[in-house]
mmCIF file of C-alpha atoms and ligand atoms in Angstrom:
data_model
loop_
_atom_site.group_PDB
_atom_site.id
_atom_site.type_symbol
_atom_site.label_atom_id
_atom_site.label_comp_id
_atom_site.label_asym_id
_atom_site.label_seq_id
_atom_site.Cartn_x
_atom_site.Cartn_y
_atom_site.Cartn_z
ATOM 1 C CA MET K 1 -1.035 14.804 -19.136
ATOM 2 C CA SER K 2 2.190 14.979 -17.182
ATOM 3 C CA HIS K 3 3.333 16.594 -13.967
ATOM 4 C CA PRO K 4 3.801 20.300 -14.611
ATOM 5 C CA ARG K 5 7.407 20.217 -13.499
ATOM 6 C CA ARG K 6 9.738 17.996 -15.421
ATOM 7 C CA LEU K 7 13.380 17.335 -14.881
ATOM 8 C CA GLY K 8 16.112 16.213 -17.179
ATOM 9 C CA ASN K 9 16.927 12.578 -17.668
ATOM 10 C CA ARG K 10 19.988 11.665 -15.612
ATOM 11 C CA LYS K 11 22.369 8.854 -16.184
ATOM 12 C CA ASN K 12 23.557 6.350 -13.636
ATOM 13 C CA VAL K 13 25.351 7.381 -10.490
ATOM 14 C CA LYS K 14 28.278 5.140 -9.742
ATOM 15 C CA LYS K 15 28.197 5.233 -5.941
ATOM 16 C CA GLY K 16 24.879 3.377 -5.658
ATOM 17 C CA PHE K 17 21.459 4.497 -4.583
ATOM 18 C CA GLN K 18 18.252 3.698 -2.774
ATOM 19 C CA PHE K 19 14.955 3.355 -4.637
ATOM 20 C CA THR K 20 11.426 2.422 -3.539
ATOM 21 C CA LEU K 21 8.788 0.972 -5.787
ATOM 22 C CA MET K 22 5.199 0.031 -4.966
ATOM 23 C CA VAL K 23 3.179 -2.549 -6.895
ATOM 24 C CA VAL K 24 -0.599 -2.437 -6.840
ATOM 25 C CA GLY K 25 -3.147 -4.449 -8.778
ATOM 26 C CA ALA K 26 -5.926 -6.974 -8.485
ATOM 27 C CA SER K 27 -5.189 -10.416 -7.066
ATOM 28 C CA GLY K 28 -3.380 -12.903 -9.247
ATOM 29 C CA LEU K 29 -2.167 -10.432 -11.896
ATOM 30 C CA GLY K 30 1.437 -11.496 -11.387
ATOM 31 C CA ARG K 31 2.772 -8.920 -8.876
ATOM 32 C CA THR K 32 4.739 -11.455 -6.823
ATOM 33 C CA THR K 33 6.158 -13.088 -9.931
ATOM 34 C CA PHE K 34 7.082 -9.649 -11.328
ATOM 35 C CA ILE K 35 8.931 -8.590 -8.146
ATOM 36 C CA ASN K 36 10.903 -11.823 -8.097
ATOM 37 C CA THR K 37 11.614 -11.550 -11.836
ATOM 38 C CA LEU K 38 12.764 -7.938 -11.395
ATOM 39 C CA CYS K 39 15.156 -8.882 -8.582
ATOM 40 C CA ASP K 40 16.041 -12.272 -10.056
ATOM 41 C CA ALA K 41 15.530 -13.802 -6.607
ATOM 42 C CA GLU K 42 12.677 -15.038 -4.468
ATOM 43 C CA VAL K 43 12.145 -11.774 -2.601
ATOM 44 C CA VAL K 44 8.430 -12.346 -2.040
ATOM 45 C CA PRO K 45 7.410 -15.872 -1.077
ATOM 46 C CA LYS K 46 4.742 -17.446 -3.275
ATOM 47 C CA ARG K 47 1.250 -17.274 -1.844
ATOM 48 C CA GLU K 48 -0.226 -20.524 -0.641
ATOM 49 C CA CYS K 49 -3.582 -21.264 -2.248
ATOM 50 C CA ASP K 50 -6.514 -20.576 0.066
ATOM 51 C CA GLU K 51 -8.246 -23.596 1.535
ATOM 52 C CA PRO K 52 -11.727 -23.971 -0.033
ATOM 53 C CA GLU K 53 -13.446 -23.342 3.305
ATOM 54 C CA MET K 54 -11.468 -20.063 3.741
ATOM 55 C CA ALA K 55 -11.900 -18.800 0.178
ATOM 56 C CA HIS K 56 -14.859 -16.554 1.018
ATOM 57 C CA ILE K 57 -12.977 -14.651 3.764
ATOM 58 C CA GLU K 58 -11.953 -11.131 2.799
ATOM 59 C CA GLU K 59 -8.680 -10.386 4.508
ATOM 60 C CA GLY K 60 -8.401 -6.815 3.269
ATOM 61 C CA ILE K 61 -5.322 -5.113 1.925
ATOM 62 C CA LYS K 62 -1.864 -5.550 3.428
ATOM 63 C CA ILE K 63 1.115 -3.304 2.745
ATOM 64 C CA LYS K 64 4.373 -5.223 2.777
ATOM 65 C CA PRO K 65 7.782 -3.707 2.021
ATOM 66 C CA TYR K 66 10.682 -5.991 1.025
ATOM 67 C CA THR K 67 14.231 -4.650 0.740
ATOM 68 C CA VAL K 68 16.849 -6.269 -1.432
ATOM 69 C CA GLU K 69 20.400 -5.262 -2.336
ATOM 70 C CA LEU K 70 21.045 -5.446 -6.072
ATOM 71 C CA ASP K 71 24.220 -5.043 -8.068
ATOM 72 C CA GLU K 72 23.612 -3.561 -11.506
ATOM 73 C CA ASP K 73 26.870 -3.629 -13.480
ATOM 74 C CA GLY K 74 28.810 -2.623 -10.390
ATOM 75 C CA VAL K 75 26.215 -0.100 -9.152
ATOM 76 C CA LYS K 76 24.777 -0.988 -5.754
ATOM 77 C CA ILE K 77 21.019 -0.523 -5.467
ATOM 78 C CA SER K 78 19.118 -0.822 -2.248
ATOM 79 C CA LEU K 79 15.705 -1.575 -3.720
ATOM 80 C CA THR K 80 12.562 -1.637 -1.600
ATOM 81 C CA VAL K 81 9.501 -3.117 -3.239
ATOM 82 C CA VAL K 82 6.201 -2.520 -1.459
ATOM 83 C CA ASP K 83 3.650 -5.197 -2.284
ATOM 84 C CA THR K 84 -0.066 -4.647 -1.637
ATOM 85 C CA PRO K 85 -1.758 -8.063 -1.540
ATOM 86 C CA GLY K 86 -5.512 -7.975 -1.141
ATOM 87 C CA PHE K 87 -6.104 -4.844 -3.247
ATOM 88 C CA GLY K 88 -9.495 -4.900 -4.962
ATOM 89 C CA ASP K 89 -10.603 -8.100 -3.212
ATOM 90 C CA MET K 90 -13.262 -6.432 -1.144
ATOM 91 C CA ILE K 91 -16.716 -5.415 -2.284
ATOM 92 C CA ASP K 92 -16.093 -1.853 -1.118
ATOM 93 C CA ASN K 93 -12.575 -0.728 -2.029
ATOM 94 C CA GLU K 94 -12.640 2.625 -0.255
ATOM 95 C CA TYR K 95 -10.594 1.115 2.586
ATOM 96 C CA CYS K 96 -7.894 -0.019 0.099
ATOM 97 C CA PHE K 97 -7.515 3.468 -1.404
ATOM 98 C CA GLN K 98 -7.263 5.015 2.049
ATOM 99 C CA GLU K 99 -4.737 2.457 3.267
ATOM 100 C CA ILE K 100 -2.409 3.015 0.308
ATOM 101 C CA LEU K 101 -2.781 6.796 0.428
ATOM 102 C CA GLY K 102 -2.226 6.702 4.191
ATOM 103 C CA TYR K 103 0.987 4.715 3.711
ATOM 104 C CA LEU K 104 2.341 7.130 1.074
ATOM 105 C CA GLU K 105 1.482 10.184 3.202
ATOM 106 C CA GLN K 106 2.953 8.603 6.326
ATOM 107 C CA GLN K 107 6.340 8.446 4.578
ATOM 108 C CA TYR K 108 6.015 12.170 3.721
ATOM 109 C CA ASP K 109 5.012 12.951 7.316
ATOM 110 C CA ASP K 110 8.054 11.082 8.612
ATOM 111 C CA ILE K 111 10.416 13.134 6.510
ATOM 112 C CA LEU K 112 8.551 16.338 7.344
ATOM 113 C CA SER K 113 9.023 15.786 11.062
ATOM 114 C CA GLU K 114 12.644 14.707 10.516
ATOM 115 C CA GLU K 115 13.303 17.958 8.607
ATOM 116 C CA SER K 116 11.929 20.031 11.468
ATOM 117 C CA ARG K 117 14.081 18.371 14.154
ATOM 118 C CA ILE K 118 16.872 20.496 15.563
ATOM 119 C CA LYS K 119 19.143 17.482 15.842
ATOM 120 C CA ARG K 120 18.955 15.135 12.871
ATOM 121 C CA ASN K 121 18.591 11.403 13.480
ATOM 122 C CA ARG K 122 21.503 9.895 11.570
ATOM 123 C CA ARG K 123 19.791 6.531 11.332
ATOM 124 C CA PHE K 124 16.658 8.005 9.736
ATOM 125 C CA ARG K 125 15.665 6.176 6.554
ATOM 126 C CA ASP K 126 13.782 8.007 3.826
ATOM 127 C CA ASN K 127 11.021 5.560 2.858
ATOM 128 C CA ARG K 128 9.207 7.746 0.381
ATOM 129 C CA VAL K 129 7.868 5.696 -2.529
ATOM 130 C CA HIS K 130 9.260 6.911 -5.866
ATOM 131 C CA ALA K 131 7.022 5.055 -8.304
ATOM 132 C CA LEU K 132 3.904 2.935 -8.312
ATOM 133 C CA LEU K 133 3.425 0.236 -10.923
ATOM 134 C CA TYR K 134 -0.292 -0.172 -11.384
ATOM 135 C CA PHE K 135 -1.160 -3.610 -12.776
ATOM 136 C CA ILE K 136 -4.047 -3.532 -15.249
ATOM 137 C CA ALA K 137 -5.797 -6.834 -16.011
ATOM 138 C CA PRO K 138 -5.282 -8.028 -19.621
ATOM 139 C CA THR K 139 -9.008 -7.865 -20.384
ATOM 140 C CA GLY K 140 -8.597 -6.434 -23.878
ATOM 141 C CA HIS K 141 -11.464 -4.011 -23.144
ATOM 142 C CA SER K 142 -10.637 -0.754 -21.398
ATOM 143 C CA LEU K 143 -9.912 0.505 -17.891
ATOM 144 C CA ARG K 144 -12.288 -0.512 -15.132
ATOM 145 C CA GLU K 145 -13.729 1.956 -12.670
ATOM 146 C CA ILE K 146 -11.434 0.751 -9.869
ATOM 147 C CA ASP K 147 -8.362 1.370 -12.102
ATOM 148 C CA ILE K 148 -9.462 4.913 -12.882
ATOM 149 C CA GLU K 149 -10.374 5.647 -9.274
ATOM 150 C CA LEU K 150 -7.083 4.353 -7.885
ATOM 151 C CA MET K 151 -4.903 6.203 -10.393
ATOM 152 C CA LYS K 152 -6.900 9.419 -9.960
ATOM 153 C CA ARG K 153 -6.733 9.330 -6.179
ATOM 154 C CA LEU K 154 -3.070 8.422 -5.882
ATOM 155 C CA SER K 155 -1.540 10.468 -8.708
ATOM 156 C CA PRO K 156 -1.204 13.674 -6.606
ATOM 157 C CA ARG K 157 1.072 11.740 -4.230
ATOM 158 C CA ILE K 158 3.083 9.363 -6.421
ATOM 159 C CA ASN K 159 4.516 8.774 -9.899
ATOM 160 C CA ILE K 160 2.139 6.211 -11.403
ATOM 161 C CA ILE K 161 3.345 3.950 -14.201
ATOM 162 C CA PRO K 162 0.574 1.773 -15.643
ATOM 163 C CA VAL K 163 1.493 -1.771 -16.703
ATOM 164 C CA ILE K 164 -0.460 -4.708 -18.115
ATOM 165 C CA GLY K 165 0.021 -7.884 -16.085
ATOM 166 C CA LYS K 166 0.138 -11.326 -17.751
ATOM 167 C CA SER K 167 0.281 -9.622 -21.134
ATOM 168 C CA ASP K 168 0.979 -12.976 -22.831
ATOM 169 C CA SER K 169 -2.792 -13.556 -22.652
ATOM 170 C CA LEU K 170 -3.233 -11.084 -25.522
ATOM 171 C CA THR K 171 -2.102 -11.461 -29.135
ATOM 172 C CA PRO K 172 0.213 -8.670 -30.445
ATOM 173 C CA GLY K 173 -2.726 -7.062 -32.262
ATOM 174 C CA GLU K 174 -5.012 -7.206 -29.221
ATOM 175 C CA LEU K 175 -2.216 -5.861 -27.027
ATOM 176 C CA ALA K 176 -1.606 -2.854 -29.306
ATOM 177 C CA ASP K 177 -5.359 -2.031 -29.361
ATOM 178 C CA PHE K 178 -5.645 -2.477 -25.605
ATOM 179 C CA LYS K 179 -2.656 -0.214 -24.934
ATOM 180 C CA LYS K 180 -4.175 2.461 -27.160
ATOM 181 C CA ARG K 181 -7.543 2.282 -25.396
ATOM 182 C CA VAL K 182 -5.964 2.407 -21.938
ATOM 183 C CA MET K 183 -4.032 5.555 -22.863
ATOM 184 C CA GLU K 184 -7.168 7.122 -24.334
ATOM 185 C CA ASP K 185 -8.993 6.430 -21.053
ATOM 186 C CA ILE K 186 -6.131 7.931 -19.058
ATOM 187 C CA ALA K 187 -6.170 11.053 -21.246
ATOM 188 C CA HIS K 188 -9.972 11.271 -21.105
ATOM 189 C CA HIS K 189 -9.963 11.123 -17.295
ATOM 190 C CA LYS K 190 -6.988 13.534 -17.157
ATOM 191 C CA ILE K 191 -4.959 11.225 -14.919
ATOM 192 C CA PRO K 192 -1.427 12.644 -14.508
ATOM 193 C CA ILE K 193 0.587 9.434 -14.795
ATOM 194 C CA TYR K 194 4.389 9.483 -15.097
ATOM 195 C CA ASN K 195 4.757 9.655 -18.862
ATOM 196 C CA PHE K 196 8.540 10.030 -19.237
ATOM 197 C CA PRO K 197 8.356 13.794 -19.590
ATOM 198 C CA TYR K 198 10.604 15.588 -22.080
ATOM 199 C CA ASP K 199 10.913 18.932 -23.764
ATOM 200 C CA PRO K 200 12.158 18.863 -27.387
ATOM 201 C CA GLU K 201 13.284 22.518 -27.014
ATOM 202 C CA GLU K 202 15.338 21.950 -23.876
ATOM 203 C CA ASP K 203 16.460 18.312 -23.763
ATOM 204 C CA ASP K 204 19.192 16.718 -25.825
ATOM 205 C CA ASP K 205 18.200 14.514 -28.780
ATOM 206 C CA GLU K 206 19.143 11.325 -26.952
ATOM 207 C CA THR K 207 16.806 12.093 -24.019
ATOM 208 C CA VAL K 208 13.975 13.107 -26.339
ATOM 209 C CA GLU K 209 14.343 9.899 -28.318
ATOM 210 C CA GLU K 210 14.645 7.664 -25.242
ATOM 211 C CA ASN K 211 11.705 9.254 -23.425
ATOM 212 C CA SER K 212 9.422 9.334 -26.442
ATOM 213 C CA GLU K 213 10.130 5.633 -27.039
ATOM 214 C CA LEU K 214 9.335 4.766 -23.415
ATOM 215 C CA ARG K 215 6.191 6.922 -23.565
ATOM 216 C CA SER K 216 5.065 5.082 -26.694
ATOM 217 C CA LEU K 217 5.300 1.780 -24.780
ATOM 218 C CA LEU K 218 2.870 2.882 -22.056
ATOM 219 C CA PRO K 219 1.214 0.931 -20.498
ATOM 220 C CA PHE K 220 4.151 -1.509 -20.335
ATOM 221 C CA ALA K 221 3.242 -5.069 -21.266
ATOM 222 C CA LEU K 222 4.693 -7.389 -18.627
ATOM 223 C CA ILE K 223 5.383 -11.081 -18.443
ATOM 224 C CA GLY K 224 6.743 -12.630 -15.297
ATOM 225 C CA CYS K 225 8.514 -15.934 -14.834
ATOM 226 C CA GLU K 226 11.190 -17.079 -12.455
ATOM 227 C CA GLU K 227 12.043 -20.334 -14.178
ATOM 228 C CA GLU K 228 14.539 -20.839 -16.957
ATOM 229 C CA VAL K 229 13.892 -22.879 -20.090
ATOM 230 C CA THR K 230 16.143 -23.771 -22.991
ATOM 231 C CA VAL K 231 15.369 -22.192 -26.372
ATOM 232 C CA ASN K 232 17.636 -23.114 -29.299
ATOM 233 C CA GLY K 233 20.362 -24.124 -26.880
ATOM 234 C CA ARG K 234 20.093 -20.809 -24.906
ATOM 235 C CA LYS K 235 18.894 -20.653 -21.286
ATOM 236 C CA VAL K 236 16.217 -17.972 -20.985
ATOM 237 C CA ARG K 237 13.668 -16.890 -18.387
ATOM 238 C CA GLY K 238 10.391 -17.737 -20.007
ATOM 239 C CA ARG K 239 6.983 -19.364 -19.836
ATOM 240 C CA GLN K 240 6.835 -22.640 -21.639
ATOM 241 C CA TYR K 241 3.615 -23.373 -23.530
ATOM 242 C CA PRO K 242 2.880 -26.362 -25.789
ATOM 243 C CA TRP K 243 3.213 -24.037 -28.786
ATOM 244 C CA GLY K 244 6.342 -22.198 -27.718
ATOM 245 C CA VAL K 245 8.075 -20.041 -25.119
ATOM 246 C CA VAL K 246 7.294 -16.425 -24.126
ATOM 247 C CA GLU K 247 10.555 -14.885 -23.026
ATOM 248 C CA VAL K 248 10.703 -12.352 -20.222
ATOM 249 C CA ASP K 249 13.900 -10.666 -21.408
ATOM 250 C CA ASN K 250 12.984 -10.505 -25.094
ATOM 251 C CA PRO K 251 11.750 -7.025 -26.127
ATOM 252 C CA GLN K 252 9.865 -8.687 -29.005
ATOM 253 C CA HIS K 253 7.760 -10.568 -26.446
ATOM 254 C CA CYS K 254 7.142 -7.919 -23.761
ATOM 255 C CA ASP K 255 8.371 -4.596 -22.338
ATOM 256 C CA PHE K 256 9.958 -6.014 -19.160
ATOM 257 C CA VAL K 257 13.591 -5.198 -20.075
ATOM 258 C CA LYS K 258 12.770 -1.621 -21.112
ATOM 259 C CA LEU K 259 10.822 -0.989 -17.908
ATOM 260 C CA ARG K 260 13.497 -2.545 -15.710
ATOM 261 C CA TYR K 261 16.205 -0.403 -17.303
ATOM 262 C CA ALA K 262 14.084 2.745 -16.924
ATOM 263 C CA LEU K 263 13.366 2.048 -13.248
ATOM 264 C CA LEU K 264 16.788 0.935 -12.108
ATOM 265 C CA SER K 265 19.036 2.822 -14.455
ATOM 266 C CA SER K 266 17.954 5.615 -16.750
ATOM 267 C CA HIS K 267 14.979 7.180 -14.920
ATOM 268 C CA PHE K 268 15.308 6.472 -11.199
ATOM 269 C CA GLN K 269 16.879 9.904 -10.665
ATOM 270 C CA ASP K 270 14.049 11.665 -12.485
ATOM 271 C CA LEU K 271 11.447 9.707 -10.493
ATOM 272 C CA LYS K 272 13.196 10.565 -7.230
ATOM 273 C CA GLU K 273 13.488 14.242 -8.125
ATOM 274 C CA ILE K 274 9.822 14.528 -9.071
ATOM 275 C CA THR K 275 8.924 12.782 -5.808
ATOM 276 C CA HIS K 276 11.008 15.206 -3.779
ATOM 277 C CA ASP K 277 10.658 18.492 -5.664
ATOM 278 C CA TYR K 278 7.066 18.248 -6.777
ATOM 279 C CA LEU K 279 4.954 15.569 -5.049
ATOM 280 C CA TYR K 280 6.456 15.896 -1.565
ATOM 281 C CA GLU K 281 6.701 19.683 -1.862
ATOM 282 C CA ASN K 282 2.980 19.913 -2.725
ATOM 283 C CA TYR K 283 2.100 17.662 0.199
ATOM 284 C CA ARG K 284 4.268 19.739 2.529
ATOM 285 C CA THR K 285 2.691 23.020 1.386
ATOM 286 C CA GLU K 286 -0.837 21.602 1.721
ATOM 287 C CA LYS K 287 -0.112 20.229 5.169
ATOM 288 C CA LEU K 288 1.578 23.361 6.480
ATOM 289 C CA SER K 289 -1.101 25.694 5.102
ATOM 290 C CA ARG K 290 -3.757 23.446 6.678
ATOM 291 C CA SER K 291 -2.110 23.833 10.073
ATOM 292 C CA THR K 292 -1.719 27.636 9.632
ATOM 293 C CA ASP K 293 -5.428 27.836 8.717
ATOM 294 C CA SER K 294 -6.419 25.964 11.827
ATOM 295 C CA ALA K 295 -4.099 28.194 13.893
ATOM 296 C CA SER K 296 -5.743 31.329 12.475
ATOM 297 C CA ASP K 297 -9.137 29.703 13.099
ATOM 298 C CA ASN K 298 -7.981 29.340 16.690
ATOM 299 C CA GLU K 299 -6.845 32.945 16.761
ATOM 300 C CA SER K 300 -10.202 34.199 15.521
ATOM 301 C CA GLY K 301 -11.814 31.860 18.040
ATOM 302 C CA GLU K 302 -9.789 33.562 20.756
ATOM 303 C CA GLU K 303 -10.888 36.977 19.480
ATOM 304 C CA ASP K 304 -14.550 35.877 19.569
ATOM 305 C CA GLU K 305 -14.190 34.666 23.149
ATOM 306 C CA HIS K 306 -12.518 37.920 24.116
ATOM 307 C CA SER K 307 -15.338 40.083 22.745
ATOM 308 C CA ARG K 308 -17.950 37.809 24.310
ATOM 309 C CA LEU K 309 -16.340 38.301 27.738
ATOM 310 C CA LYS K 310 -16.104 42.065 27.177
ATOM 311 C CA GLU K 311 -19.773 42.224 26.310
ATOM 312 C CA GLU K 312 -20.662 40.265 29.445
ATOM 313 C CA GLN K 313 -18.576 42.647 31.549
ATOM 314 C CA PHE K 314 -20.221 45.624 29.900
ATOM 315 C CA LYS K 315 -23.697 44.221 30.594
ATOM 316 C CA LYS K 316 -22.794 43.617 34.246
ATOM 317 C CA GLU K 317 -21.590 47.205 34.658
ATOM 318 C CA GLU K 318 -24.682 48.497 32.911
ATOM 319 C CA GLY K 319 -26.864 46.527 35.344
ATOM 320 C CA LYS K 320 -24.939 47.942 38.299
ATOM 321 C CA LEU K 321 -25.342 51.514 37.038
ATOM 322 C CA LYS K 322 -29.072 50.997 36.527
ATOM 323 C CA GLU K 323 -29.365 49.652 40.073
ATOM 324 C CA MET K 324 -27.495 52.686 41.415
ATOM 325 C CA GLU K 325 -29.692 55.067 39.461
ATOM 326 C CA ASP K 326 -32.843 53.337 40.773
ATOM 327 C CA ARG K 327 -31.548 53.573 44.336
ATOM 328 C CA VAL K 328 -30.733 57.283 43.954
ATOM 329 C CA GLN K 329 -34.208 57.881 42.464
ATOM 330 C CA ARG K 330 -35.756 55.953 45.344
ATOM 331 C CA GLU K 331 -33.769 57.922 47.953
ATOM 332 C CA LEU K 332 -34.613 61.172 46.236
ATOM 333 C CA LYS K 333 -38.294 60.315 46.348
ATOM 334 C CA GLU K 334 -38.021 59.388 50.049
ATOM 335 C CA LYS K 335 -36.221 62.661 50.791
ATOM 336 C CA GLN K 336 -38.838 64.608 48.842
ATOM 337 C CA GLN K 337 -41.547 62.781 50.788
ATOM 338 C CA GLU K 338 -39.731 63.568 54.062
ATOM 339 C CA LEU K 339 -39.341 67.198 53.050
ATOM 340 C CA TRP K 340 -43.000 67.454 52.105
ATOM 341 C CA THR K 341 -44.030 65.917 55.517
ATOM 342 C CA LYS K 342 -41.690 68.303 57.324
ATOM 343 C CA GLU K 343 -43.186 71.254 55.393
ATOM 344 C CA GLN K 344 -46.691 70.066 56.329
ATOM 345 C CA GLN K 345 -45.658 69.834 59.989
ATOM 346 C CA LEU K 346 -44.074 73.270 59.817
ATOM 347 C CA MET K 347 -47.186 74.717 58.203
ATOM 348 C CA SER K 348 -49.500 73.214 60.861
ATOM 349 C CA LEU K 349 -47.147 74.483 63.618
ATOM 350 C CA GLU K 350 -47.247 77.993 62.124
ATOM 351 C CA ALA K 351 -51.043 77.836 61.897
ATOM 352 C CA ALA K 352 -51.252 76.800 65.582
ATOM 353 C CA GLN K 353 -48.943 79.689 66.568
ATOM 354 C CA VAL K 354 -51.139 82.223 64.730
ATOM 355 C CA GLN K 355 -54.210 80.947 66.651
ATOM 356 C CA VAL K 356 -52.379 81.282 70.026
ATOM 357 C CA GLN K 357 -51.478 84.919 69.302
HETATM 358 N N1 GTP I 401 0.251 -16.194 -18.137
HETATM 359 C C1 GTP I 401 0.929 -15.602 -17.185
HETATM 360 N N2 GTP I 401 0.825 -16.063 -15.931
HETATM 361 C C2 GTP I 401 1.542 -15.435 -14.976
HETATM 362 C C3 GTP I 401 2.384 -14.336 -15.244
HETATM 363 N N3 GTP I 401 2.950 -13.920 -14.087
HETATM 364 C C4 GTP I 401 2.499 -14.755 -13.119
HETATM 365 N N4 GTP I 401 1.655 -15.660 -13.656
HETATM 366 C C5 GTP I 401 0.958 -16.745 -12.950
HETATM 367 O O1 GTP I 401 -0.206 -16.173 -12.345
HETATM 368 C C6 GTP I 401 -0.427 -16.746 -11.059
HETATM 369 C C7 GTP I 401 -0.449 -15.624 -10.000
HETATM 370 O O2 GTP I 401 0.782 -14.982 -9.985
HETATM 371 P P1 GTP I 401 1.323 -14.162 -8.723
HETATM 372 O O3 GTP I 401 2.652 -13.637 -9.075
HETATM 373 O O4 GTP I 401 1.208 -14.993 -7.507
HETATM 374 O O5 GTP I 401 0.231 -13.011 -8.696
HETATM 375 P P2 GTP I 401 -0.023 -11.924 -7.565
HETATM 376 O O6 GTP I 401 -0.493 -10.709 -8.258
HETATM 377 O O7 GTP I 401 1.161 -11.778 -6.692
HETATM 378 O O8 GTP I 401 -1.207 -12.598 -6.768
HETATM 379 P P3 GTP I 401 -1.698 -12.292 -5.288
HETATM 380 O O9 GTP I 401 -0.492 -12.014 -4.438
HETATM 381 O O10 GTP I 401 -2.406 -13.544 -4.922
HETATM 382 O O11 GTP I 401 -2.612 -11.122 -5.395
HETATM 383 C C8 GTP I 401 0.700 -17.758 -10.840
HETATM 384 O O12 GTP I 401 0.251 -19.014 -11.224
HETATM 385 C C9 GTP I 401 1.794 -17.296 -11.799
HETATM 386 O O13 GTP I 401 2.617 -18.334 -12.253
HETATM 387 C C10 GTP I 401 2.462 -13.889 -16.602
HETATM 388 O O14 GTP I 401 3.141 -12.927 -16.913
HETATM 389 N N5 GTP I 401 1.713 -14.559 -17.510
HETATM 390 MG MG1 MG I 402 1.390 -11.995 -4.630
#
């Protein structure tokens, strides 16, 4: 499944650009190492190991953005990487989902209120997150419930790209099987990840070929390492094991180079456009229609109050009329009584007169 709206693959822009990436995944899957490998610098400091007496304390999730200026073949990139340490550490992860979702929506809210200002703030920074790399543990089985839940809940708000952390723990055969199973799970649960959308009818052959190759690599197998080792006289970034070296920048060993190029060169524009034209637009429409609904709820509330007051007024008037009618009836009866007494007096006077005559 892909997002219903897809946009053409754009090539690099020379003047430089800003891009924001979020990394989420269980503890220890290599997020910090990946960020530092991606930027080729120690952007995120290494985490100190917890003291044994503190190991049981659940700190909860933290959301930490780091901004770094990169130079990619002369193209300036202001890259913000948002790390999410503590994800999945708690027994109940509901709080984690809400925190991440809240962060993503807050960035949309900020731009929404900026758009509706009469005078624009020139220093306003658009912090919308353009892609989320979701780190899957290299279990060799299939997706866990927390993976499915996170991707399902966040996919309406962000381009999700699934990756396998520490993929050197799997043999090439195991990795291929695992990738296949993960994609089957994603399809089964209808999770709309970012799958390098293309249209063979509309797009040029180069785009179709490039995107279908990237799609076939999903979920990207990652290896992270900041140190350099020497292999056959060459200095490479790689993990040295007694039996050999796994190289970060070797496409035979992992998909790091392909993913890096897609994120920072060939597909950043597509990711940004989908974020703006589709994900943000949906959020904006939902939010604005929610506030119109509550306004019309208010309006109908006002109407209800109005008719309630009218009814009260009507009842009061009715009561007054009834009182008036009763009083008139009472006075009428009194007058009739008076009249009858007067008639009786008149009759007895007449009778007395007749006797006198
Ligand atoms: N085998 C292997 N180990 C890795 C890889 N990447 C990182 N590691 C090691 O795994 C351990 C944890 O890596 P981190 O980068 O700190 O992982 P993290 O996801 O940031 O961990 P937290 O921030 O604690 O959640 C470190 O000892 C790394 O050297 C990898 O690709 N393969
Ligand atoms: Mg870390």
